[in-house]
mmCIF file with all atom_site columns, C-alpha atoms in Angstrom:
data_model
loop_
_atom_site.group_PDB
_atom_site.id
_atom_site.type_symbol
_atom_site.label_atom_id
_atom_site.label_alt_id
_atom_site.label_comp_id
_atom_site.label_asym_id
_atom_site.label_entity_id
_atom_site.label_seq_id
_atom_site.pdbx_PDB_ins_code
_atom_site.Cartn_x
_atom_site.Cartn_y
_atom_site.Cartn_z
_atom_site.occupancy
_atom_site.B_iso_or_equiv
_atom_site.pdbx_formal_charge
_atom_site.auth_seq_id
_atom_site.auth_comp_id
_atom_site.auth_asym_id
_atom_site.auth_atom_id
_atom_site.pdbx_PDB_model_num
ATOM 1  C CA . MET A 1 1  ? 5.765   -6.410  58.733 1.00 0.00 ? 258 MET A CA 1
ATOM 2  C CA . GLU A 1 2  ? 7.094   -4.178  56.069 1.00 0.00 ? 259 GLU A CA 1
ATOM 3  C CA . ALA A 1 3  ? 4.881   -3.015  53.168 1.00 0.00 ? 260 ALA A CA 1
ATOM 4  C CA . PRO A 1 4  ? 5.728   -4.629  49.891 1.00 0.00 ? 261 PRO A CA 1
ATOM 5  C CA . PHE A 1 5  ? 6.028   -1.267  48.150 1.00 0.00 ? 262 PHE A CA 1
ATOM 6  C CA . THR A 1 6  ? 7.588   2.005   49.279 1.00 0.00 ? 263 THR A CA 1
ATOM 7  C CA . LYS A 1 7  ? 5.406   5.076   49.604 1.00 0.00 ? 264 LYS A CA 1
ATOM 8  C CA . ALA A 1 8  ? 7.056   6.465   46.429 1.00 0.00 ? 265 ALA A CA 1
ATOM 9  C CA . GLU A 1 9  ? 6.308   3.208   44.514 1.00 0.00 ? 266 GLU A CA 1
ATOM 10 C CA . GLN A 1 10 ? 2.666   3.249   45.765 1.00 0.00 ? 267 GLN A CA 1
ATOM 11 C CA . ALA A 1 11 ? 2.276   6.886   44.705 1.00 0.00 ? 268 ALA A CA 1
ATOM 12 C CA . ALA A 1 12 ? 3.728   6.151   41.250 1.00 0.00 ? 269 ALA A CA 1
ATOM 13 C CA . ALA A 1 13 ? 1.305   3.210   40.818 1.00 0.00 ? 270 ALA A CA 1
ATOM 14 C CA . LEU A 1 14 ? -1.694  5.331   41.794 1.00 0.00 ? 271 LEU A CA 1
ATOM 15 C CA . ALA A 1 15 ? -0.799  8.262   39.517 1.00 0.00 ? 272 ALA A CA 1
ATOM 16 C CA . PRO A 1 16 ? -0.632  7.090   35.905 1.00 0.00 ? 273 PRO A CA 1
ATOM 17 C CA . THR A 1 17 ? 0.763   9.382   33.280 1.00 0.00 ? 274 THR A CA 1
ATOM 18 C CA . ILE A 1 18 ? -1.413  10.868  30.491 1.00 0.00 ? 275 ILE A CA 1
ATOM 19 C CA . ASN A 1 19 ? 0.240   8.444   27.996 1.00 0.00 ? 276 ASN A CA 1
ATOM 20 C CA . GLU A 1 20 ? -0.556  5.466   30.275 1.00 0.00 ? 277 GLU A CA 1
ATOM 21 C CA . VAL A 1 21 ? -4.208  6.529   30.480 1.00 0.00 ? 278 VAL A CA 1
ATOM 22 C CA . LYS A 1 22 ? -4.361  6.994   26.695 1.00 0.00 ? 279 LYS A CA 1
ATOM 23 C CA . GLU A 1 23 ? -2.833  3.575   26.103 1.00 0.00 ? 280 GLU A CA 1
ATOM 24 C CA . ALA A 1 24 ? -5.326  1.947   28.504 1.00 0.00 ? 281 ALA A CA 1
ATOM 25 C CA . LYS A 1 25 ? -8.136  3.648   26.700 1.00 0.00 ? 282 LYS A CA 1
ATOM 26 C CA . LYS A 1 26 ? -6.890  2.346   23.362 1.00 0.00 ? 283 LYS A CA 1
ATOM 27 C CA . GLN A 1 27 ? -6.717  -1.191  24.785 1.00 0.00 ? 284 GLN A CA 1
ATOM 28 C CA . ILE A 1 28 ? -10.218 -0.979  26.219 1.00 0.00 ? 285 ILE A CA 1
ATOM 29 C CA . ASP A 1 29 ? -11.498 0.384   22.868 1.00 0.00 ? 286 ASP A CA 1
ATOM 30 C CA . ARG A 1 30 ? -9.848  -2.524  20.961 1.00 0.00 ? 287 ARG A CA 1
ATOM 31 C CA . TYR A 1 31 ? -11.448 -4.978  23.485 1.00 0.00 ? 288 TYR A CA 1
ATOM 32 C CA . HIS A 1 32 ? -14.887 -3.373  22.902 1.00 0.00 ? 289 HIS A CA 1
ATOM 33 C CA . GLU A 1 33 ? -14.382 -3.725  19.152 1.00 0.00 ? 290 GLU A CA 1
ATOM 34 C CA . TYR A 1 34 ? -13.460 -7.396  19.656 1.00 0.00 ? 291 TYR A CA 1
ATOM 35 C CA . LEU A 1 35 ? -16.608 -8.000  21.786 1.00 0.00 ? 292 LEU A CA 1
ATOM 36 C CA . GLN A 1 36 ? -18.809 -6.284  19.170 1.00 0.00 ? 293 GLN A CA 1
ATOM 37 C CA . THR A 1 37 ? -17.336 -8.437  16.433 1.00 0.00 ? 294 THR A CA 1
ATOM 38 C CA . TRP A 1 38 ? -17.864 -11.560 18.568 1.00 0.00 ? 295 TRP A CA 1
ATOM 39 C CA . LEU A 1 39 ? -21.478 -10.644 19.370 1.00 0.00 ? 296 LEU A CA 1
ATOM 40 C CA . GLU A 1 40 ? -22.293 -9.819  15.678 1.00 0.00 ? 297 GLU A CA 1
ATOM 41 C CA . ALA A 1 41 ? -20.453 -12.819 14.171 1.00 0.00 ? 298 ALA A CA 1
ATOM 42 C CA . PRO A 1 42 ? -23.436 -15.217 13.947 1.00 0.00 ? 299 PRO A CA 1
ATOM 43 C CA . GLU A 1 43 ? -25.551 -12.649 12.131 1.00 0.00 ? 300 GLU A CA 1
ATOM 44 C CA . VAL A 1 44 ? -22.702 -11.567 9.845  1.00 0.00 ? 301 VAL A CA 1
ATOM 45 C CA . LEU A 1 45 ? -22.032 -15.212 9.045  1.00 0.00 ? 302 LEU A CA 1
ATOM 46 C CA . ASP A 1 46 ? -25.743 -15.729 8.101  1.00 0.00 ? 303 ASP A CA 1
ATOM 47 C CA . ARG A 1 47 ? -25.663 -12.677 5.843  1.00 0.00 ? 304 ARG A CA 1
ATOM 48 C CA . PHE A 1 48 ? -22.403 -13.832 4.224  1.00 0.00 ? 305 PHE A CA 1
ATOM 49 C CA . LEU A 1 49 ? -23.791 -17.354 3.503  1.00 0.00 ? 306 LEU A CA 1
ATOM 50 C CA . ALA A 1 50 ? -27.240 -16.277 2.206  1.00 0.00 ? 307 ALA A CA 1
ATOM 51 C CA . PRO A 1 51 ? -26.165 -15.397 -1.367 1.00 0.00 ? 308 PRO A CA 1
ATOM 52 C CA . PHE A 1 52 ? -24.363 -18.720 -1.748 1.00 0.00 ? 309 PHE A CA 1
ATOM 53 C CA . LEU A 1 53 ? -27.200 -20.739 -0.348 1.00 0.00 ? 310 LEU A CA 1
ATOM 54 C CA . ASP A 1 54 ? -29.693 -18.916 -2.608 1.00 0.00 ? 311 ASP A CA 1
ATOM 55 C CA . GLN A 1 55 ? -27.733 -20.187 -5.615 1.00 0.00 ? 312 GLN A CA 1
ATOM 56 C CA . LEU A 1 56 ? -28.232 -23.811 -4.662 1.00 0.00 ? 313 LEU A CA 1
ATOM 57 C CA . ASP A 1 57 ? -31.182 -26.132 -5.363 1.00 0.00 ? 314 ASP A CA 1
ATOM 58 C CA . GLU A 1 58 ? -30.260 -28.207 -2.381 1.00 0.00 ? 315 GLU A CA 1
ATOM 59 C CA . GLN A 1 59 ? -28.936 -25.908 0.322  1.00 0.00 ? 316 GLN A CA 1
ATOM 60 C CA . SER A 1 60 ? -26.050 -27.208 2.402  1.00 0.00 ? 317 SER A CA 1
ATOM 61 C CA . PHE A 1 61 ? -22.972 -25.710 3.979  1.00 0.00 ? 318 PHE A CA 1
ATOM 62 C CA . GLY A 1 62 ? -20.659 -27.984 2.081  1.00 0.00 ? 319 GLY A CA 1
ATOM 63 C CA . LYS A 1 63 ? -22.191 -27.119 -1.271 1.00 0.00 ? 320 LYS A CA 1
ATOM 64 C CA . ALA A 1 64 ? -22.046 -23.422 -0.416 1.00 0.00 ? 321 ALA A CA 1
ATOM 65 C CA . ILE A 1 65 ? -18.294 -23.769 0.236  1.00 0.00 ? 322 ILE A CA 1
ATOM 66 C CA . ASP A 1 66 ? -17.859 -25.602 -3.125 1.00 0.00 ? 323 ASP A CA 1
ATOM 67 C CA . ILE A 1 67 ? -19.044 -22.498 -5.025 1.00 0.00 ? 324 ILE A CA 1
ATOM 68 C CA . MET A 1 68 ? -16.884 -20.020 -3.119 1.00 0.00 ? 325 MET A CA 1
ATOM 69 C CA . ASN A 1 69 ? -13.550 -18.742 -4.375 1.00 0.00 ? 326 ASN A CA 1
ATOM 70 C CA . LYS A 1 70 ? -10.406 -18.838 -2.246 1.00 0.00 ? 327 LYS A CA 1
ATOM 71 C CA . ASN A 1 71 ? -10.983 -15.327 -0.715 1.00 0.00 ? 328 ASN A CA 1
ATOM 72 C CA . GLU A 1 72 ? -14.568 -16.128 0.135  1.00 0.00 ? 329 GLU A CA 1
ATOM 73 C CA . ARG A 1 73 ? -13.534 -19.361 1.808  1.00 0.00 ? 330 ARG A CA 1
ATOM 74 C CA . LEU A 1 74 ? -10.945 -17.448 3.885  1.00 0.00 ? 331 LEU A CA 1
ATOM 75 C CA . LYS A 1 75 ? -13.543 -14.905 4.905  1.00 0.00 ? 332 LYS A CA 1
ATOM 76 C CA . LEU A 1 76 ? -15.941 -17.713 5.775  1.00 0.00 ? 333 LEU A CA 1
ATOM 77 C CA . GLN A 1 77 ? -13.208 -19.321 7.971  1.00 0.00 ? 334 GLN A CA 1
ATOM 78 C CA . ARG A 1 78 ? -12.671 -15.995 9.804  1.00 0.00 ? 335 ARG A CA 1
ATOM 79 C CA . LEU A 1 79 ? -16.430 -15.672 10.407 1.00 0.00 ? 336 LEU A CA 1
ATOM 80 C CA . VAL A 1 80 ? -16.818 -19.248 11.613 1.00 0.00 ? 337 VAL A CA 1
ATOM 81 C CA . ASN A 1 81 ? -13.838 -18.790 13.966 1.00 0.00 ? 338 ASN A CA 1
ATOM 82 C CA . ALA A 1 82 ? -15.316 -15.596 15.282 1.00 0.00 ? 339 ALA A CA 1
ATOM 83 C CA . ALA A 1 83 ? -18.696 -17.165 15.825 1.00 0.00 ? 340 ALA A CA 1
ATOM 84 C CA . ALA A 1 84 ? -17.411 -20.397 17.448 1.00 0.00 ? 341 ALA A CA 1
ATOM 85 C CA . GLU A 1 85 ? -14.575 -18.904 19.590 1.00 0.00 ? 342 GLU A CA 1
ATOM 86 C CA . PRO A 1 86 ? -15.526 -18.373 23.264 1.00 0.00 ? 343 PRO A CA 1
ATOM 87 C CA . VAL A 1 87 ? -15.224 -14.762 24.268 1.00 0.00 ? 344 VAL A CA 1
ATOM 88 C CA . ARG A 1 88 ? -11.872 -13.990 25.932 1.00 0.00 ? 345 ARG A CA 1
ATOM 89 C CA . PRO A 1 89 ? -12.029 -12.078 29.174 1.00 0.00 ? 346 PRO A CA 1
ATOM 90 C CA . PHE A 1 90 ? -10.184 -8.780  29.131 1.00 0.00 ? 347 PHE A CA 1
ATOM 91 C CA . THR A 1 91 ? -6.545  -8.881  30.103 1.00 0.00 ? 348 THR A CA 1
ATOM 92 C CA . PRO A 1 92 ? -4.037  -6.038  29.816 1.00 0.00 ? 349 PRO A CA 1
ATOM 93 C CA . TYR A 1 93 ? -2.075  -5.959  26.533 1.00 0.00 ? 350 TYR A CA 1
ATOM 94 C CA . THR A 1 94 ? -4.214  -8.640  24.909 1.00 0.00 ? 351 THR A CA 1
ATOM 95 C CA . PHE A 1 95 ? -5.709  -6.095  22.537 1.00 0.00 ? 352 PHE A CA 1
#
């Protein structure tokens, strides 16, 4: 049975260039930033909501949204998405 790759192809695959190593590091760094954001999202969401809830006599998520401006609602949506989204496993070129 013949090997699926020639010796030259195998050598090329096992010897990445400096640029390939740098790009892989950048992708891994972006993934770590993503994970950190995902892990911190619930706490950041709580800190974001606190000032709105403090303004209300009857605290509720819906009433907090009612007193937010458009940009605050967009930020809230990003935080909720980050907190609710299941973590994505690392795949090349995702980040």
